[in-house]
Short mmCIF file of C-alpha atoms in Angstrom, two decimals:
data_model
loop_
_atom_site.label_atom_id
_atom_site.label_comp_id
_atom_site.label_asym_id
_atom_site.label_seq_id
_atom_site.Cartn_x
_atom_site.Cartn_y
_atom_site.Cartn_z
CA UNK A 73 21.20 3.43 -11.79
CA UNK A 74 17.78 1.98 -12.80
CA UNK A 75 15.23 4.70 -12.60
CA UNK A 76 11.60 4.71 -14.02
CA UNK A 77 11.97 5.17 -17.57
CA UNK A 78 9.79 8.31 -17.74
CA UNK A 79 11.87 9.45 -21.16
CA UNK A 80 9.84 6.42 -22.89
CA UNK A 81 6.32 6.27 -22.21
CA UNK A 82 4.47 2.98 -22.65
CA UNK A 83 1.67 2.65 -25.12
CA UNK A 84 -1.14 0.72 -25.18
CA UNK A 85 -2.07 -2.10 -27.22
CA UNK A 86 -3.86 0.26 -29.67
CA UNK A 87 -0.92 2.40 -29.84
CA UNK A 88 -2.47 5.47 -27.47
CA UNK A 89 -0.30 6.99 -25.16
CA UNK A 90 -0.97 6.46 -21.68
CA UNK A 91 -2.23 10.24 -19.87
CA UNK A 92 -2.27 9.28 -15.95
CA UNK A 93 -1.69 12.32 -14.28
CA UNK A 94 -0.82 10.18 -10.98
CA UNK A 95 1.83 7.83 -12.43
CA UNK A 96 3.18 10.97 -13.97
CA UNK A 97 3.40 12.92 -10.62
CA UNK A 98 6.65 12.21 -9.58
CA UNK A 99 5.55 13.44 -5.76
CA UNK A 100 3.50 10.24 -5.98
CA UNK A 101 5.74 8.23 -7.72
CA UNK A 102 8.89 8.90 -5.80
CA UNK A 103 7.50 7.86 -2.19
CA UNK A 104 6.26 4.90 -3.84
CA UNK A 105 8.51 3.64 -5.57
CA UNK A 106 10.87 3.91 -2.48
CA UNK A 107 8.54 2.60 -0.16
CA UNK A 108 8.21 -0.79 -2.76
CA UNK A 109 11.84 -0.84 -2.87
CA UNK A 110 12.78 -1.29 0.68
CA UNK A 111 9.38 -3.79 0.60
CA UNK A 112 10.93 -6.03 -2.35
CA UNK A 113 14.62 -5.65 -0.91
CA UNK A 114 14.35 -6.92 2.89
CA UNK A 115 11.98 -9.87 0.76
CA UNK A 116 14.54 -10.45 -1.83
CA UNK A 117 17.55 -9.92 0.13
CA UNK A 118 19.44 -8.46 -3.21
CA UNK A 119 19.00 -4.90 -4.09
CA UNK A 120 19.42 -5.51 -7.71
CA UNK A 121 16.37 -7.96 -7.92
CA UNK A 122 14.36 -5.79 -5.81
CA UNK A 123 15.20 -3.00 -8.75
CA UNK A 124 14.37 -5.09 -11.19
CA UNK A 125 11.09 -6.55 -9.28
CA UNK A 126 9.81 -2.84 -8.42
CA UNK A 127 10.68 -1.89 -12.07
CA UNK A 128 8.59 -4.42 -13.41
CA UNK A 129 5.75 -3.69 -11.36
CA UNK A 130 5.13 -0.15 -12.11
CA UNK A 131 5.72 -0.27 -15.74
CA UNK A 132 3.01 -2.94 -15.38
CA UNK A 133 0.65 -0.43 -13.37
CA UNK A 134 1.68 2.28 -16.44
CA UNK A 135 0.18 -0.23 -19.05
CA UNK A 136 -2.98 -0.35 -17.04
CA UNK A 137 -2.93 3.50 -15.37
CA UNK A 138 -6.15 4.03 -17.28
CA UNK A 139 -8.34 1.63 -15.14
CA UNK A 140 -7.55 3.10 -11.82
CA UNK A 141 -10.24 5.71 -10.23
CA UNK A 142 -7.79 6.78 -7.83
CA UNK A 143 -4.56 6.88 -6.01
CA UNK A 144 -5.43 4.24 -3.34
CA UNK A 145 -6.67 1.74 -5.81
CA UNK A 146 -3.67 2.79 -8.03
CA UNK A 147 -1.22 2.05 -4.80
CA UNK A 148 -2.77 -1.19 -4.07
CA UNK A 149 -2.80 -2.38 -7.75
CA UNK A 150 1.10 -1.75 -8.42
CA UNK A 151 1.62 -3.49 -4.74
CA UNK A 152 -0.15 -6.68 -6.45
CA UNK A 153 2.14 -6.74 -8.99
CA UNK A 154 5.35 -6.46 -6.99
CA UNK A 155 4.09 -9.27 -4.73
CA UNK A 156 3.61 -11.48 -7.31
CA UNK A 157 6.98 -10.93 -8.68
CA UNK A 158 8.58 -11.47 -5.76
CA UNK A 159 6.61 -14.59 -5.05
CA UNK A 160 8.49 -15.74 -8.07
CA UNK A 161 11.46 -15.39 -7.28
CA UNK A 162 11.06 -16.42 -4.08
CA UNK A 163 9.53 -19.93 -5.56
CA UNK A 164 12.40 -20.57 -7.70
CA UNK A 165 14.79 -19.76 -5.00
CA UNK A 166 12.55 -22.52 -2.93
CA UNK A 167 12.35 -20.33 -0.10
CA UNK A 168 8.61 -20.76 0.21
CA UNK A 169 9.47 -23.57 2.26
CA UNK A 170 10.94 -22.03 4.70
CA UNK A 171 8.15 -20.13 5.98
CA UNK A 172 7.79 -20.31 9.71
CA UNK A 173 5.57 -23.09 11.24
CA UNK A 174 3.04 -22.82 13.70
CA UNK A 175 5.80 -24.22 16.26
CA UNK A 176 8.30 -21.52 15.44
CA UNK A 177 5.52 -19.30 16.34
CA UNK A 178 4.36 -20.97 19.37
CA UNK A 179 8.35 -20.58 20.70
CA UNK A 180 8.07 -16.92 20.01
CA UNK A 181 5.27 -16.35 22.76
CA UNK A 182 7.34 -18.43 25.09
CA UNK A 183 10.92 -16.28 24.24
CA UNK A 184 8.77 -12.88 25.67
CA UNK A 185 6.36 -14.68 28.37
CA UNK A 186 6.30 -16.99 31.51
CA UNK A 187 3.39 -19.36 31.09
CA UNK A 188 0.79 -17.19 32.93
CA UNK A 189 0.98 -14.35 31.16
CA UNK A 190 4.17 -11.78 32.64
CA UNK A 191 6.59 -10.69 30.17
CA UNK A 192 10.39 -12.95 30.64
CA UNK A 193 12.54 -10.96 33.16
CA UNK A 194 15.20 -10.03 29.62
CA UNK A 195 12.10 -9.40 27.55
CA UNK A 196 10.49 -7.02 29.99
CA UNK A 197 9.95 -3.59 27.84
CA UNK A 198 11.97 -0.84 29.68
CA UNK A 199 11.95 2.77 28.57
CA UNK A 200 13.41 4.26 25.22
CA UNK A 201 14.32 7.23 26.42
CA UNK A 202 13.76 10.08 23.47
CA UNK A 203 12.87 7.89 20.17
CA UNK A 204 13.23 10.70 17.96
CA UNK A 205 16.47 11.20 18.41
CA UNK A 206 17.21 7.94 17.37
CA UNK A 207 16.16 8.32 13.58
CA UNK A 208 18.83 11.06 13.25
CA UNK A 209 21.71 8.74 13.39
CA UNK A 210 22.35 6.28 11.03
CA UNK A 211 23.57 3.57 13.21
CA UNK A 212 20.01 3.28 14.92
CA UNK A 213 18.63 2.49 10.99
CA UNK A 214 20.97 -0.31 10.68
CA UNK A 215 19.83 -1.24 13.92
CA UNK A 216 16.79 -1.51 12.23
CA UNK A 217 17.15 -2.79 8.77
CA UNK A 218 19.23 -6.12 10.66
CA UNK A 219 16.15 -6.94 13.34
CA UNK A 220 13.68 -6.39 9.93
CA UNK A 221 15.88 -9.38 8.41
CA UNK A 222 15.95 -11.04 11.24
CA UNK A 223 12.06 -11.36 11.26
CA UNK A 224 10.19 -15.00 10.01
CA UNK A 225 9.85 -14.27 6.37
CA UNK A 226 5.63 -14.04 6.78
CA UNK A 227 5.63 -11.62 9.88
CA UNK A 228 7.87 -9.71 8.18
CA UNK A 229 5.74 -9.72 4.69
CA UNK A 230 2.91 -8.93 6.89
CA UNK A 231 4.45 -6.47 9.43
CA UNK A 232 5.84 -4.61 5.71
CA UNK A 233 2.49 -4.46 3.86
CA UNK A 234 0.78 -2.94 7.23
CA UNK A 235 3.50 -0.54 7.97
CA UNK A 236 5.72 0.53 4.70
CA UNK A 237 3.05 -0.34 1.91
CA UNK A 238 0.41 1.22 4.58
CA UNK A 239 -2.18 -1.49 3.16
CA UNK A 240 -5.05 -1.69 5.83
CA UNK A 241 -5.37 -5.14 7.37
CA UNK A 242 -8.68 -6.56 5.04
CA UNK A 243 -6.31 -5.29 2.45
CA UNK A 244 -3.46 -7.53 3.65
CA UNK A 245 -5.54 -10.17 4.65
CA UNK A 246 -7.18 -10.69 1.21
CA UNK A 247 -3.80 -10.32 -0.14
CA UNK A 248 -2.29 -13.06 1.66
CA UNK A 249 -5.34 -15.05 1.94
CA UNK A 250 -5.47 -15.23 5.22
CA UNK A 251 -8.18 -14.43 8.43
CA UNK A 252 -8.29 -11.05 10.11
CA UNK A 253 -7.12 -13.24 13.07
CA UNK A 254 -4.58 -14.98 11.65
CA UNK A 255 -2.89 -11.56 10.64
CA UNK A 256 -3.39 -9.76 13.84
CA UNK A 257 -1.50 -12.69 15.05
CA UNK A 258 1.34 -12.51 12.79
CA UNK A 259 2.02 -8.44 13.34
CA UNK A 260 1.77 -9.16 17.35
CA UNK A 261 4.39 -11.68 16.58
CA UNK A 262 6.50 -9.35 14.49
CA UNK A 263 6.14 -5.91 16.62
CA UNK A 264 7.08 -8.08 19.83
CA UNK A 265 10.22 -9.20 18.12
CA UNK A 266 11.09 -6.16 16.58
CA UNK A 267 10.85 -4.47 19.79
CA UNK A 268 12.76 -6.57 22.10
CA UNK A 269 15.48 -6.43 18.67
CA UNK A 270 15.70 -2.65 19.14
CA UNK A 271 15.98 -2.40 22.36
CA UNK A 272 18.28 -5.24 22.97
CA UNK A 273 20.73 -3.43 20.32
CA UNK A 274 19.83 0.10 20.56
CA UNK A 275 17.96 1.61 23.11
CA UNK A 276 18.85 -0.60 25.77
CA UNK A 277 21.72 -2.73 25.40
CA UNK A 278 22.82 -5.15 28.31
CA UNK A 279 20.36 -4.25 30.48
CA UNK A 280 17.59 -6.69 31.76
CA UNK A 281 15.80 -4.95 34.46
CA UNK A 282 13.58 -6.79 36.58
CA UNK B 982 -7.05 -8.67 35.09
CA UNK B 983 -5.19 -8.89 31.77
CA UNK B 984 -2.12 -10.47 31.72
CA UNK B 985 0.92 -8.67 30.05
CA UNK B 986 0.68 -10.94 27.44
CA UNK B 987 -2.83 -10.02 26.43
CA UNK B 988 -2.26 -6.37 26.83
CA UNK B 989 0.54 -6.46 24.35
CA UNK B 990 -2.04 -8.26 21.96
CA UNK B 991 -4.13 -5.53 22.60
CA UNK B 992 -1.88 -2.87 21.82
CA UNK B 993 -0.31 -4.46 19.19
CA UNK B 994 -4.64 -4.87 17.16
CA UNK B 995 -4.43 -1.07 18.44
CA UNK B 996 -2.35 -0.28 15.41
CA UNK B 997 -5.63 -1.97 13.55
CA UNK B 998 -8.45 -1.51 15.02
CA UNK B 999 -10.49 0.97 17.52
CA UNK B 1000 -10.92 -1.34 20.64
CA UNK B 1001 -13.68 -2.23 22.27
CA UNK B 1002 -14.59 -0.10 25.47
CA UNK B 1003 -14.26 -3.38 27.59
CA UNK B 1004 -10.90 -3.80 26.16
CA UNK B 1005 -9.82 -0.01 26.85
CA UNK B 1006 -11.13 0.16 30.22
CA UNK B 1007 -9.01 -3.44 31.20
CA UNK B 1008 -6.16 -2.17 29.28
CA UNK B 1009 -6.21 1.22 31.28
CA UNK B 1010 -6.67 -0.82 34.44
CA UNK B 1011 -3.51 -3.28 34.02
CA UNK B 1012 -1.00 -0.27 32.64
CA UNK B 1013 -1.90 1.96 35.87
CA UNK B 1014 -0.11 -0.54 37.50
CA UNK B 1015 2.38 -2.10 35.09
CA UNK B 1016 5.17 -0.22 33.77
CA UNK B 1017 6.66 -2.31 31.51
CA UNK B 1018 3.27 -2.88 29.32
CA UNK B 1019 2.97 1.05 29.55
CA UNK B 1020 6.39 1.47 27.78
CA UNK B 1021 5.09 -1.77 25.38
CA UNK B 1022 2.39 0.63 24.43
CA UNK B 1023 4.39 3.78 23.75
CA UNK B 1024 6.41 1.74 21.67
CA UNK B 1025 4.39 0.49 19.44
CA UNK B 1026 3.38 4.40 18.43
CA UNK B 1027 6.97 4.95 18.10
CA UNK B 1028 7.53 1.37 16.08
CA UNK B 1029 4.91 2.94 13.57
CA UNK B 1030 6.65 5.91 13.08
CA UNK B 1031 9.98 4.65 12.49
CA UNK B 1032 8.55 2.13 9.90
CA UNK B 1033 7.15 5.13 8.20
CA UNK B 1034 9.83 7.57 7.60
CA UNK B 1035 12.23 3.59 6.80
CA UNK B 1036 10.07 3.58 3.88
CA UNK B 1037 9.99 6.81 3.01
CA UNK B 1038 13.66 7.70 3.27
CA UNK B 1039 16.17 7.58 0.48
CA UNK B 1040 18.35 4.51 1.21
CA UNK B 1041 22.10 4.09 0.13
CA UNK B 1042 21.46 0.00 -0.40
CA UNK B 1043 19.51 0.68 -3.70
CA UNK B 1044 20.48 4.45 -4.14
CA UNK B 1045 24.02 4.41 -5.39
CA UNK B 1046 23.82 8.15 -6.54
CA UNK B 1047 25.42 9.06 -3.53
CA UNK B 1048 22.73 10.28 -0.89
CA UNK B 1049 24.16 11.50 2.16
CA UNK B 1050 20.92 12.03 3.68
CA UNK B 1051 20.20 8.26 3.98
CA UNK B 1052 21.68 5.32 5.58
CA UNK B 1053 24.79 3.75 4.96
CA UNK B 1054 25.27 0.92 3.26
CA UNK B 1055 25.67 -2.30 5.52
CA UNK B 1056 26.91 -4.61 3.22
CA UNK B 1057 29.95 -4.68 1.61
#
């Protein structure tokens, strides 16, 4: 089980050992690194890459721990580094090129609305009952983790950053190099997917009330 | 009057942004009568919070020291 080596702590260049009281917090560190993990795994599809991906990010972050001000900068910075190792792997892999286009996106409107506007009759939102209870069982996260996969890779990158990395969106934006727009676009896309997922599997299976 | 499809835009920038009083007030106007973009909107609270405590929880898939707390593992 890869863990974060915190028997061997890295040096700098010069040899001094790195002091950062955050990175050495394992109530930071823990949440973290978990939250990076399930971001690199639904990316990677392959648990042991995602280890290895999340691994290599925050020993990167260690090397540099002295340059951060604070947690938030800290969070963001280690977040770079994981994205950029997972954009590597992705590259090689060639799965860049299967990001969605702006036609797969334009069908994804018309799978939840009628041309002026109303929701589909089977994509029509109908009540979830009690929520909460639904995070007790671990069916419902399954549930979950399968309409997560099941999202275009880029909504999902974006819908992930927002929600498990909790970047804010000029954060994401500048990240992915994209417009404030463009983004707000691409989490509408995902949360209206994700929803209709959830309910058609969990909360509401079957039914298609009109 | 918004359509459905706008007020789930709306919602969904919610999660980002304070809206506009304009926005809020046509919002409020289309869910007094529209049930299904009123549950739209509750959801999207509750998506939030499930994406949170996903992230946060121990998980099984890369966890193989036997957590019993977290989800099983899908795959085989």
């Amino acid at each position: 089980m890869a863990t974060i080596p915190n028997t061997e702590i890295p040096t700098t260049d010069s040899g001094t050992r790195i002091d950062s009281a955050d990175l050495a917090d394992p109530q930071f560190l823990e949440p973290l690194r978990l939250q990076m993990l399930k971001f690199a795994a639904l990316q990677l599809s392959d648990p042991d890459l995602a280890e290895d991906a999340v691994q290599e990010a925050l020993i990167g972050a260690l090397k540099n721990a002295n340059a951060f001000g604070g947690r938030a900068a800290l969070k963001t910075w280690v977040f770079a580094i994981l994205r950029n190792k997972i954009a590597d792997v992705l590259r090689k892999r060639q799965r860049l090129n299967e990001v969605s286009t702006t036609s797969d996106e334009d069908d994804d409107l018309d799978r939840f609305f009628v041309s002026d506007g109303h929701w589909q009759r089977n994509a029509r939102p109908t009540s979830w009952g009690e929520p909460a209870s639904a995070l007790e069982s671990r069916d419902f996260w399954r549930i979950f983790e399968a309409c997560l996969e099941h999202l275009p890779p880029q909504q999902a990158q974006a819908f992930m950053m927002r929600e498990f990395i909790g970047l804010d969106s000029p954060e994401i934006c500048s990240e992915l190099a994209i417009g404030m727009s463009n983004l707000n676009v691409m989490l509408h896309r995902a949360r209206l997917r994700l929803r209709n997922c959830l309910e058609n599997n969990w909360f509401a299976p079957g039914e298609s009330s009109c | 009057m918004l359509s459905c499809r706008e007020v789930s835009r709306l919602y969904s920038e919610q999660q980002e942004r304070k809206l506009s009083l304009l926005e809020s007030v046509n919002l409020r106007m289309h869910v007094a009568v529209c049930s299904a973009c009123r549950q739209f909107g509750r959801q999207m609270t509750v998506l939030r919070t499930m994406a949170q405590s996903y992230a946060r929880s121990p998980d099984s898939k890369q966890n193989s020291e036997g957590d019993k707390s977290g989800p099983d593992d899908p795959r085989p």
